[in-house]
């Protein structure tokens, strides 16, 4: 009887130790697999699949794979990705409002995030109706200055590029209206010595309100400065 109890206790203790060992096993490799799947889904423009894989990676290893403070800015969906980073639609935990968080990718772009943040602060003070307002910026790991991000107001609407791809070229009069707003925003930014450096149909959000179009410039200052050669 006592021997049986001893064996049972030993078995239970062994199972408990095994369970603790399983819980203590590093989850980094599993998280890395999901993060790789996230990047692969982004390359395919599979935004829903990418979000699912990212959430799994964060749950397993938030310290390494969180692209921005997801406790404050709660993930809802991925809006898109480009050479500068990934744009997420999020809900601000405390303000109960939707914002767009862009997880920036500068590793191979020759851009300093601190300079981008300084320009974002200058644009915020400018407060122009055609420039998408930056609400917050920072690093996930401030000490290492890694995983920079920008938080912007949410402006529901496609880019000009997406609109043309779906509906065809805009009528000249409407295009002129959008171009005028874009030019006003660029002129105001240039007055603060801030250059966009990558003006294209993908960096302009548009939305029709009644009979008029509204436009918002995005991705200010994310492109690297270009060297201009001179002839002697």
PDB file of C-alpha atoms in Angstrom:
ATOM      1  CA  UNK A   1       0.000   0.000   0.000  1.00  0.00           C
ATOM      2  CA  UNK A   2       2.746   2.395   1.061  1.00  0.00           C
ATOM      3  CA  UNK A   3       4.816   1.359  -1.962  1.00  0.00           C
ATOM      4  CA  UNK A   4       1.869   2.005  -4.250  1.00  0.00           C
ATOM      5  CA  UNK A   5       1.355   5.452  -2.724  1.00  0.00           C
ATOM      6  CA  UNK A   6       5.052   6.199  -3.091  1.00  0.00           C
ATOM      7  CA  UNK A   7       5.012   5.221  -6.769  1.00  0.00           C
ATOM      8  CA  UNK A   8       1.903   7.339  -7.352  1.00  0.00           C
ATOM      9  CA  UNK A   9       3.458  10.331  -5.675  1.00  0.00           C
ATOM     10  CA  UNK A  10       6.652   9.865  -7.664  1.00  0.00           C
ATOM     11  CA  UNK A  11       4.685   9.604 -10.929  1.00  0.00           C
ATOM     12  CA  UNK A  12       2.689  12.751 -10.125  1.00  0.00           C
ATOM     13  CA  UNK A  13       5.877  14.593  -9.238  1.00  0.00           C
ATOM     14  CA  UNK A  14       7.486  13.430 -12.480  1.00  0.00           C
ATOM     15  CA  UNK A  15       4.492  14.590 -14.522  1.00  0.00           C
ATOM     16  CA  UNK A  16       4.527  17.941 -12.741  1.00  0.00           C
ATOM     17  CA  UNK A  17       8.224  18.399 -13.520  1.00  0.00           C
ATOM     18  CA  UNK A  18       7.611  17.476 -17.170  1.00  0.00           C
ATOM     19  CA  UNK A  19       4.783  19.985 -17.349  1.00  0.00           C
ATOM     20  CA  UNK A  20       6.988  22.702 -15.849  1.00  0.00           C
ATOM     21  CA  UNK A  21       9.772  21.846 -18.285  1.00  0.00           C
ATOM     22  CA  UNK A  22       7.337  22.142 -21.201  1.00  0.00           C
ATOM     23  CA  UNK A  23       6.142  25.512 -19.925  1.00  0.00           C
ATOM     24  CA  UNK A  24       9.733  26.650 -19.505  1.00  0.00           C
ATOM     25  CA  UNK A  25      10.808  25.671 -23.019  1.00  0.00           C
ATOM     26  CA  UNK A  26      11.825  28.726 -25.049  1.00  0.00           C
ATOM     27  CA  UNK A  27       9.105  29.836 -27.455  1.00  0.00           C
ATOM     28  CA  UNK A  28      11.366  32.089 -29.500  1.00  0.00           C
ATOM     29  CA  UNK A  29      11.883  29.580 -32.349  1.00  0.00           C
ATOM     30  CA  UNK A  30       8.120  29.021 -32.681  1.00  0.00           C
ATOM     31  CA  UNK A  31       7.543  32.769 -32.656  1.00  0.00           C
ATOM     32  CA  UNK A  32      10.209  33.241 -35.333  1.00  0.00           C
ATOM     33  CA  UNK A  33       8.424  30.731 -37.573  1.00  0.00           C
ATOM     34  CA  UNK A  34       5.165  32.677 -37.259  1.00  0.00           C
ATOM     35  CA  UNK A  35       6.981  35.961 -37.875  1.00  0.00           C
ATOM     36  CA  UNK A  36       8.525  34.553 -41.052  1.00  0.00           C
ATOM     37  CA  UNK A  37       5.038  33.461 -42.146  1.00  0.00           C
ATOM     38  CA  UNK A  38       3.841  37.014 -41.400  1.00  0.00           C
ATOM     39  CA  UNK A  39       6.501  38.484 -43.685  1.00  0.00           C
ATOM     40  CA  UNK A  40       5.695  35.947 -46.419  1.00  0.00           C
ATOM     41  CA  UNK A  41       1.986  36.834 -46.226  1.00  0.00           C
ATOM     42  CA  UNK A  42       2.834  40.536 -46.476  1.00  0.00           C
ATOM     43  CA  UNK A  43       4.791  39.864 -49.670  1.00  0.00           C
ATOM     44  CA  UNK A  44       1.664  38.224 -51.112  1.00  0.00           C
ATOM     45  CA  UNK A  45      -0.585  41.112 -49.956  1.00  0.00           C
ATOM     46  CA  UNK A  46      -2.472  38.618 -47.803  1.00  0.00           C
ATOM     47  CA  UNK A  47      -3.248  41.138 -45.087  1.00  0.00           C
ATOM     48  CA  UNK A  48      -5.614  38.913 -43.069  1.00  0.00           C
ATOM     49  CA  UNK A  49      -3.187  35.991 -43.082  1.00  0.00           C
ATOM     50  CA  UNK A  50      -0.301  38.280 -42.162  1.00  0.00           C
ATOM     51  CA  UNK A  51      -2.202  39.659 -39.171  1.00  0.00           C
ATOM     52  CA  UNK A  52      -3.011  36.164 -37.894  1.00  0.00           C
ATOM     53  CA  UNK A  53       0.648  35.122 -38.059  1.00  0.00           C
ATOM     54  CA  UNK A  54       1.841  38.334 -36.407  1.00  0.00           C
ATOM     55  CA  UNK A  55      -0.594  37.906 -33.513  1.00  0.00           C
ATOM     56  CA  UNK A  56       0.706  34.364 -32.961  1.00  0.00           C
ATOM     57  CA  UNK A  57       4.306  35.581 -32.988  1.00  0.00           C
ATOM     58  CA  UNK A  58       3.521  38.338 -30.482  1.00  0.00           C
ATOM     59  CA  UNK A  59       1.731  35.931 -28.126  1.00  0.00           C
ATOM     60  CA  UNK A  60       4.787  33.662 -28.085  1.00  0.00           C
ATOM     61  CA  UNK A  61       7.477  36.345 -27.909  1.00  0.00           C
ATOM     62  CA  UNK A  62       6.125  39.872 -27.545  1.00  0.00           C
ATOM     63  CA  UNK A  63       9.482  41.243 -26.479  1.00  0.00           C
ATOM     64  CA  UNK A  64      11.057  40.476 -29.841  1.00  0.00           C
ATOM     65  CA  UNK A  65       8.205  40.692 -32.343  1.00  0.00           C
ATOM     66  CA  UNK A  66       5.831  43.454 -31.175  1.00  0.00           C
ATOM     67  CA  UNK A  67       6.007  46.080 -33.985  1.00  0.00           C
ATOM     68  CA  UNK A  68       4.600  48.911 -31.815  1.00  0.00           C
ATOM     69  CA  UNK A  69       2.900  49.273 -28.380  1.00  0.00           C
ATOM     70  CA  UNK A  70      -0.034  46.944 -29.056  1.00  0.00           C
ATOM     71  CA  UNK A  71      -1.337  47.375 -25.515  1.00  0.00           C
ATOM     72  CA  UNK A  72      -2.084  51.038 -26.223  1.00  0.00           C
ATOM     73  CA  UNK A  73      -2.832  50.674 -29.939  1.00  0.00           C
ATOM     74  CA  UNK A  74      -4.943  47.556 -30.316  1.00  0.00           C
ATOM     75  CA  UNK A  75      -4.611  45.681 -33.622  1.00  0.00           C
ATOM     76  CA  UNK A  76      -7.670  45.550 -35.879  1.00  0.00           C
ATOM     77  CA  UNK A  77      -6.361  44.910 -39.393  1.00  0.00           C
ATOM     78  CA  UNK A  78      -3.504  45.553 -41.780  1.00  0.00           C
ATOM     79  CA  UNK A  79      -4.206  48.330 -44.278  1.00  0.00           C
ATOM     80  CA  UNK A  80      -1.190  47.757 -46.492  1.00  0.00           C
ATOM     81  CA  UNK A  81       2.582  47.591 -46.730  1.00  0.00           C
ATOM     82  CA  UNK A  82       5.212  49.350 -48.804  1.00  0.00           C
ATOM     83  CA  UNK A  83       8.960  49.899 -48.859  1.00  0.00           C
ATOM     84  CA  UNK A  84       8.753  52.144 -45.792  1.00  0.00           C
ATOM     85  CA  UNK A  85       6.773  49.860 -43.493  1.00  0.00           C
ATOM     86  CA  UNK A  86       3.439  48.262 -42.624  1.00  0.00           C
ATOM     87  CA  UNK A  87       0.290  50.285 -41.892  1.00  0.00           C
ATOM     88  CA  UNK A  88      -2.097  48.913 -39.252  1.00  0.00           C
ATOM     89  CA  UNK A  89      -5.592  50.091 -38.426  1.00  0.00           C
ATOM     90  CA  UNK A  90      -5.776  50.152 -34.628  1.00  0.00           C
ATOM     91  CA  UNK A  91      -8.063  51.243 -31.837  1.00  0.00           C
ATOM     92  CA  UNK A  92      -6.619  53.615 -29.260  1.00  0.00           C
ATOM     93  CA  UNK A  93      -7.224  51.880 -25.942  1.00  0.00           C
ATOM     94  CA  UNK A  94      -7.904  55.032 -23.940  1.00  0.00           C
ATOM     95  CA  UNK A  95      -9.481  57.382 -26.499  1.00  0.00           C
ATOM     96  CA  UNK A  96     -11.771  54.784 -28.106  1.00  0.00           C
ATOM     97  CA  UNK A  97     -10.799  56.108 -31.545  1.00  0.00           C
ATOM     98  CA  UNK A  98      -9.305  54.530 -34.650  1.00  0.00           C
ATOM     99  CA  UNK A  99      -5.757  55.447 -35.603  1.00  0.00           C
ATOM    100  CA  UNK A 100      -3.245  54.226 -38.165  1.00  0.00           C
ATOM    101  CA  UNK A 101       0.070  52.938 -36.844  1.00  0.00           C
ATOM    102  CA  UNK A 102       2.919  52.544 -39.301  1.00  0.00           C
ATOM    103  CA  UNK A 103       5.667  50.152 -38.230  1.00  0.00           C
ATOM    104  CA  UNK A 104       8.659  51.618 -40.046  1.00  0.00           C
ATOM    105  CA  UNK A 105      11.359  49.708 -41.907  1.00  0.00           C
ATOM    106  CA  UNK A 106      14.531  51.742 -42.269  1.00  0.00           C
ATOM    107  CA  UNK A 107      17.184  49.037 -42.127  1.00  0.00           C
ATOM    108  CA  UNK A 108      18.046  49.343 -45.812  1.00  0.00           C
ATOM    109  CA  UNK A 109      16.489  52.696 -46.620  1.00  0.00           C
ATOM    110  CA  UNK A 110      19.251  55.044 -45.444  1.00  0.00           C
ATOM    111  CA  UNK A 111      16.872  57.009 -43.207  1.00  0.00           C
ATOM    112  CA  UNK A 112      17.322  58.004 -39.559  1.00  0.00           C
ATOM    113  CA  UNK A 113      14.122  57.539 -37.549  1.00  0.00           C
ATOM    114  CA  UNK A 114      15.036  60.408 -35.198  1.00  0.00           C
ATOM    115  CA  UNK A 115      15.090  62.807 -38.162  1.00  0.00           C
ATOM    116  CA  UNK A 116      11.752  61.458 -39.390  1.00  0.00           C
ATOM    117  CA  UNK A 117      10.290  62.001 -35.905  1.00  0.00           C
ATOM    118  CA  UNK A 118      11.636  65.579 -35.805  1.00  0.00           C
ATOM    119  CA  UNK A 119       9.995  66.342 -39.154  1.00  0.00           C
ATOM    120  CA  UNK A 120       6.774  64.713 -37.961  1.00  0.00           C
ATOM    121  CA  UNK A 121       6.722  67.063 -34.954  1.00  0.00           C
ATOM    122  CA  UNK A 122       7.221  70.063 -37.247  1.00  0.00           C
ATOM    123  CA  UNK A 123       4.369  68.890 -39.485  1.00  0.00           C
ATOM    124  CA  UNK A 124       2.155  68.443 -36.435  1.00  0.00           C
ATOM    125  CA  UNK A 125       2.721  72.087 -35.500  1.00  0.00           C
ATOM    126  CA  UNK A 126       1.932  73.085 -39.097  1.00  0.00           C
ATOM    127  CA  UNK A 127      -1.509  71.413 -38.848  1.00  0.00           C
ATOM    128  CA  UNK A 128      -2.351  71.670 -42.558  1.00  0.00           C
ATOM    129  CA  UNK A 129      -5.697  70.198 -43.741  1.00  0.00           C
ATOM    130  CA  UNK A 130      -4.019  68.249 -46.574  1.00  0.00           C
ATOM    131  CA  UNK A 131      -1.270  66.680 -44.425  1.00  0.00           C
ATOM    132  CA  UNK A 132      -2.211  63.656 -42.340  1.00  0.00           C
ATOM    133  CA  UNK A 133      -1.564  64.551 -38.706  1.00  0.00           C
ATOM    134  CA  UNK A 134       0.963  62.535 -36.705  1.00  0.00           C
ATOM    135  CA  UNK A 135      -0.365  61.839 -33.208  1.00  0.00           C
ATOM    136  CA  UNK A 136       2.568  59.898 -31.729  1.00  0.00           C
ATOM    137  CA  UNK A 137       5.922  58.374 -32.598  1.00  0.00           C
ATOM    138  CA  UNK A 138       8.658  56.387 -30.919  1.00  0.00           C
ATOM    139  CA  UNK A 139      10.506  53.096 -30.625  1.00  0.00           C
ATOM    140  CA  UNK A 140       9.329  49.797 -29.195  1.00  0.00           C
ATOM    141  CA  UNK A 141      12.808  49.457 -27.668  1.00  0.00           C
ATOM    142  CA  UNK A 142      13.851  53.029 -26.923  1.00  0.00           C
ATOM    143  CA  UNK A 143      17.215  51.988 -25.490  1.00  0.00           C
ATOM    144  CA  UNK A 144      18.276  50.214 -28.671  1.00  0.00           C
ATOM    145  CA  UNK A 145      16.302  52.588 -30.922  1.00  0.00           C
ATOM    146  CA  UNK A 146      14.742  49.598 -32.643  1.00  0.00           C
ATOM    147  CA  UNK A 147      11.320  49.090 -34.227  1.00  0.00           C
ATOM    148  CA  UNK A 148      10.347  52.740 -34.863  1.00  0.00           C
ATOM    149  CA  UNK A 149       6.682  53.564 -35.439  1.00  0.00           C
ATOM    150  CA  UNK A 150       4.424  56.497 -36.311  1.00  0.00           C
ATOM    151  CA  UNK A 151       0.820  56.957 -35.164  1.00  0.00           C
ATOM    152  CA  UNK A 152      -1.443  58.986 -37.447  1.00  0.00           C
ATOM    153  CA  UNK A 153      -5.055  60.050 -37.639  1.00  0.00           C
ATOM    154  CA  UNK A 154      -7.250  57.629 -39.554  1.00  0.00           C
ATOM    155  CA  UNK A 155      -8.520  59.028 -42.856  1.00  0.00           C
ATOM    156  CA  UNK A 156     -10.873  56.447 -44.417  1.00  0.00           C
ATOM    157  CA  UNK A 157     -10.266  56.356 -48.142  1.00  0.00           C
ATOM    158  CA  UNK A 158      -8.088  54.705 -50.785  1.00  0.00           C
ATOM    159  CA  UNK A 159      -4.875  56.055 -52.210  1.00  0.00           C
ATOM    160  CA  UNK A 160      -5.099  57.809 -55.563  1.00  0.00           C
ATOM    161  CA  UNK A 161      -3.308  54.817 -57.045  1.00  0.00           C
ATOM    162  CA  UNK A 162      -5.891  52.369 -55.679  1.00  0.00           C
ATOM    163  CA  UNK A 163      -8.753  54.575 -56.864  1.00  0.00           C
ATOM    164  CA  UNK A 164      -7.414  54.757 -60.428  1.00  0.00           C
ATOM    165  CA  UNK A 165      -6.751  51.014 -60.510  1.00  0.00           C
ATOM    166  CA  UNK A 166     -10.361  50.344 -59.508  1.00  0.00           C
ATOM    167  CA  UNK A 167     -12.245  53.114 -61.316  1.00  0.00           C
ATOM    168  CA  UNK A 168      -9.920  54.258 -64.083  1.00  0.00           C
ATOM    169  CA  UNK A 169      -8.480  57.764 -64.619  1.00  0.00           C
ATOM    170  CA  UNK A 170     -10.185  60.641 -62.819  1.00  0.00           C
ATOM    171  CA  UNK A 171     -11.927  63.329 -64.900  1.00  0.00           C
ATOM    172  CA  UNK A 172      -9.587  66.260 -65.488  1.00  0.00           C
ATOM    173  CA  UNK A 173     -11.573  68.704 -63.347  1.00  0.00           C
ATOM    174  CA  UNK A 174     -11.623  66.336 -60.356  1.00  0.00           C
ATOM    175  CA  UNK A 175      -7.939  65.514 -60.755  1.00  0.00           C
ATOM    176  CA  UNK A 176      -7.162  69.235 -60.827  1.00  0.00           C
ATOM    177  CA  UNK A 177      -9.038  69.668 -57.531  1.00  0.00           C
ATOM    178  CA  UNK A 178      -7.028  66.888 -55.896  1.00  0.00           C
ATOM    179  CA  UNK A 179      -3.744  68.180 -57.361  1.00  0.00           C
ATOM    180  CA  UNK A 180      -4.427  71.678 -56.015  1.00  0.00           C
ATOM    181  CA  UNK A 181      -4.881  70.349 -52.481  1.00  0.00           C
ATOM    182  CA  UNK A 182      -1.703  68.288 -52.791  1.00  0.00           C
ATOM    183  CA  UNK A 183       0.258  71.304 -54.030  1.00  0.00           C
ATOM    184  CA  UNK A 184      -1.048  73.449 -51.131  1.00  0.00           C
ATOM    185  CA  UNK A 185       0.129  70.839 -48.632  1.00  0.00           C
ATOM    186  CA  UNK A 186       3.566  70.481 -50.223  1.00  0.00           C
ATOM    187  CA  UNK A 187       4.014  74.262 -50.362  1.00  0.00           C
ATOM    188  CA  UNK A 188       3.164  74.579 -46.658  1.00  0.00           C
ATOM    189  CA  UNK A 189       5.622  71.798 -45.767  1.00  0.00           C
ATOM    190  CA  UNK A 190       8.358  73.344 -47.912  1.00  0.00           C
ATOM    191  CA  UNK A 191       7.831  76.540 -45.943  1.00  0.00           C
ATOM    192  CA  UNK A 192       9.033  74.555 -42.899  1.00  0.00           C
ATOM    193  CA  UNK A 193      11.978  73.146 -44.901  1.00  0.00           C
ATOM    194  CA  UNK A 194      10.369  69.692 -44.948  1.00  0.00           C
ATOM    195  CA  UNK A 195      10.451  67.687 -48.168  1.00  0.00           C
ATOM    196  CA  UNK A 196       8.232  64.741 -48.962  1.00  0.00           C
ATOM    197  CA  UNK A 197      10.838  63.067 -51.216  1.00  0.00           C
ATOM    198  CA  UNK A 198       8.449  60.444 -52.551  1.00  0.00           C
ATOM    199  CA  UNK A 199       5.334  62.111 -53.986  1.00  0.00           C
ATOM    200  CA  UNK A 200       3.392  59.553 -55.997  1.00  0.00           C
ATOM    201  CA  UNK A 201      -0.231  58.325 -56.372  1.00  0.00           C
ATOM    202  CA  UNK A 202       0.365  55.871 -53.519  1.00  0.00           C
ATOM    203  CA  UNK A 203       1.230  58.643 -51.047  1.00  0.00           C
ATOM    204  CA  UNK A 204      -2.056  60.538 -51.448  1.00  0.00           C
ATOM    205  CA  UNK A 205      -5.281  59.427 -49.756  1.00  0.00           C
ATOM    206  CA  UNK A 206      -8.523  60.659 -51.304  1.00  0.00           C
ATOM    207  CA  UNK A 207     -12.188  60.635 -50.364  1.00  0.00           C
ATOM    208  CA  UNK A 208     -15.262  62.149 -51.975  1.00  0.00           C
ATOM    209  CA  UNK A 209     -17.516  64.141 -49.670  1.00  0.00           C
ATOM    210  CA  UNK A 210     -20.657  65.123 -51.518  1.00  0.00           C
ATOM    211  CA  UNK A 211     -19.503  66.685 -54.774  1.00  0.00           C
ATOM    212  CA  UNK A 212     -16.023  67.615 -53.536  1.00  0.00           C
ATOM    213  CA  UNK A 213     -12.843  65.609 -53.083  1.00  0.00           C
ATOM    214  CA  UNK A 214     -10.669  65.666 -49.967  1.00  0.00           C
ATOM    215  CA  UNK A 215      -7.020  64.676 -50.125  1.00  0.00           C
ATOM    216  CA  UNK A 216      -4.398  63.824 -47.491  1.00  0.00           C
ATOM    217  CA  UNK A 217      -0.653  63.469 -48.053  1.00  0.00           C
ATOM    218  CA  UNK A 218       0.981  60.564 -46.207  1.00  0.00           C
ATOM    219  CA  UNK A 219       4.514  59.162 -45.758  1.00  0.00           C
ATOM    220  CA  UNK A 220       6.169  62.547 -45.396  1.00  0.00           C
ATOM    221  CA  UNK A 221       9.944  62.348 -45.133  1.00  0.00           C
ATOM    222  CA  UNK A 222      10.195  58.549 -45.128  1.00  0.00           C
ATOM    223  CA  UNK A 223      12.269  58.341 -48.317  1.00  0.00           C
ATOM    224  CA  UNK A 224      16.029  58.897 -47.963  1.00  0.00           C
ATOM    225  CA  UNK A 225      17.641  62.112 -49.095  1.00  0.00           C
ATOM    226  CA  UNK A 226      18.962  61.817 -52.629  1.00  0.00           C
ATOM    227  CA  UNK A 227      22.414  63.037 -53.569  1.00  0.00           C
ATOM    228  CA  UNK A 228      22.372  65.465 -56.467  1.00  0.00           C
ATOM    229  CA  UNK A 229      25.386  65.245 -58.739  1.00  0.00           C
ATOM    230  CA  UNK A 230      26.999  68.371 -60.188  1.00  0.00           C
ATOM    231  CA  UNK A 231      28.965  68.837 -63.392  1.00  0.00           C
ATOM    232  CA  UNK A 232      32.213  70.759 -63.070  1.00  0.00           C
TER     233      UNK A 232
END
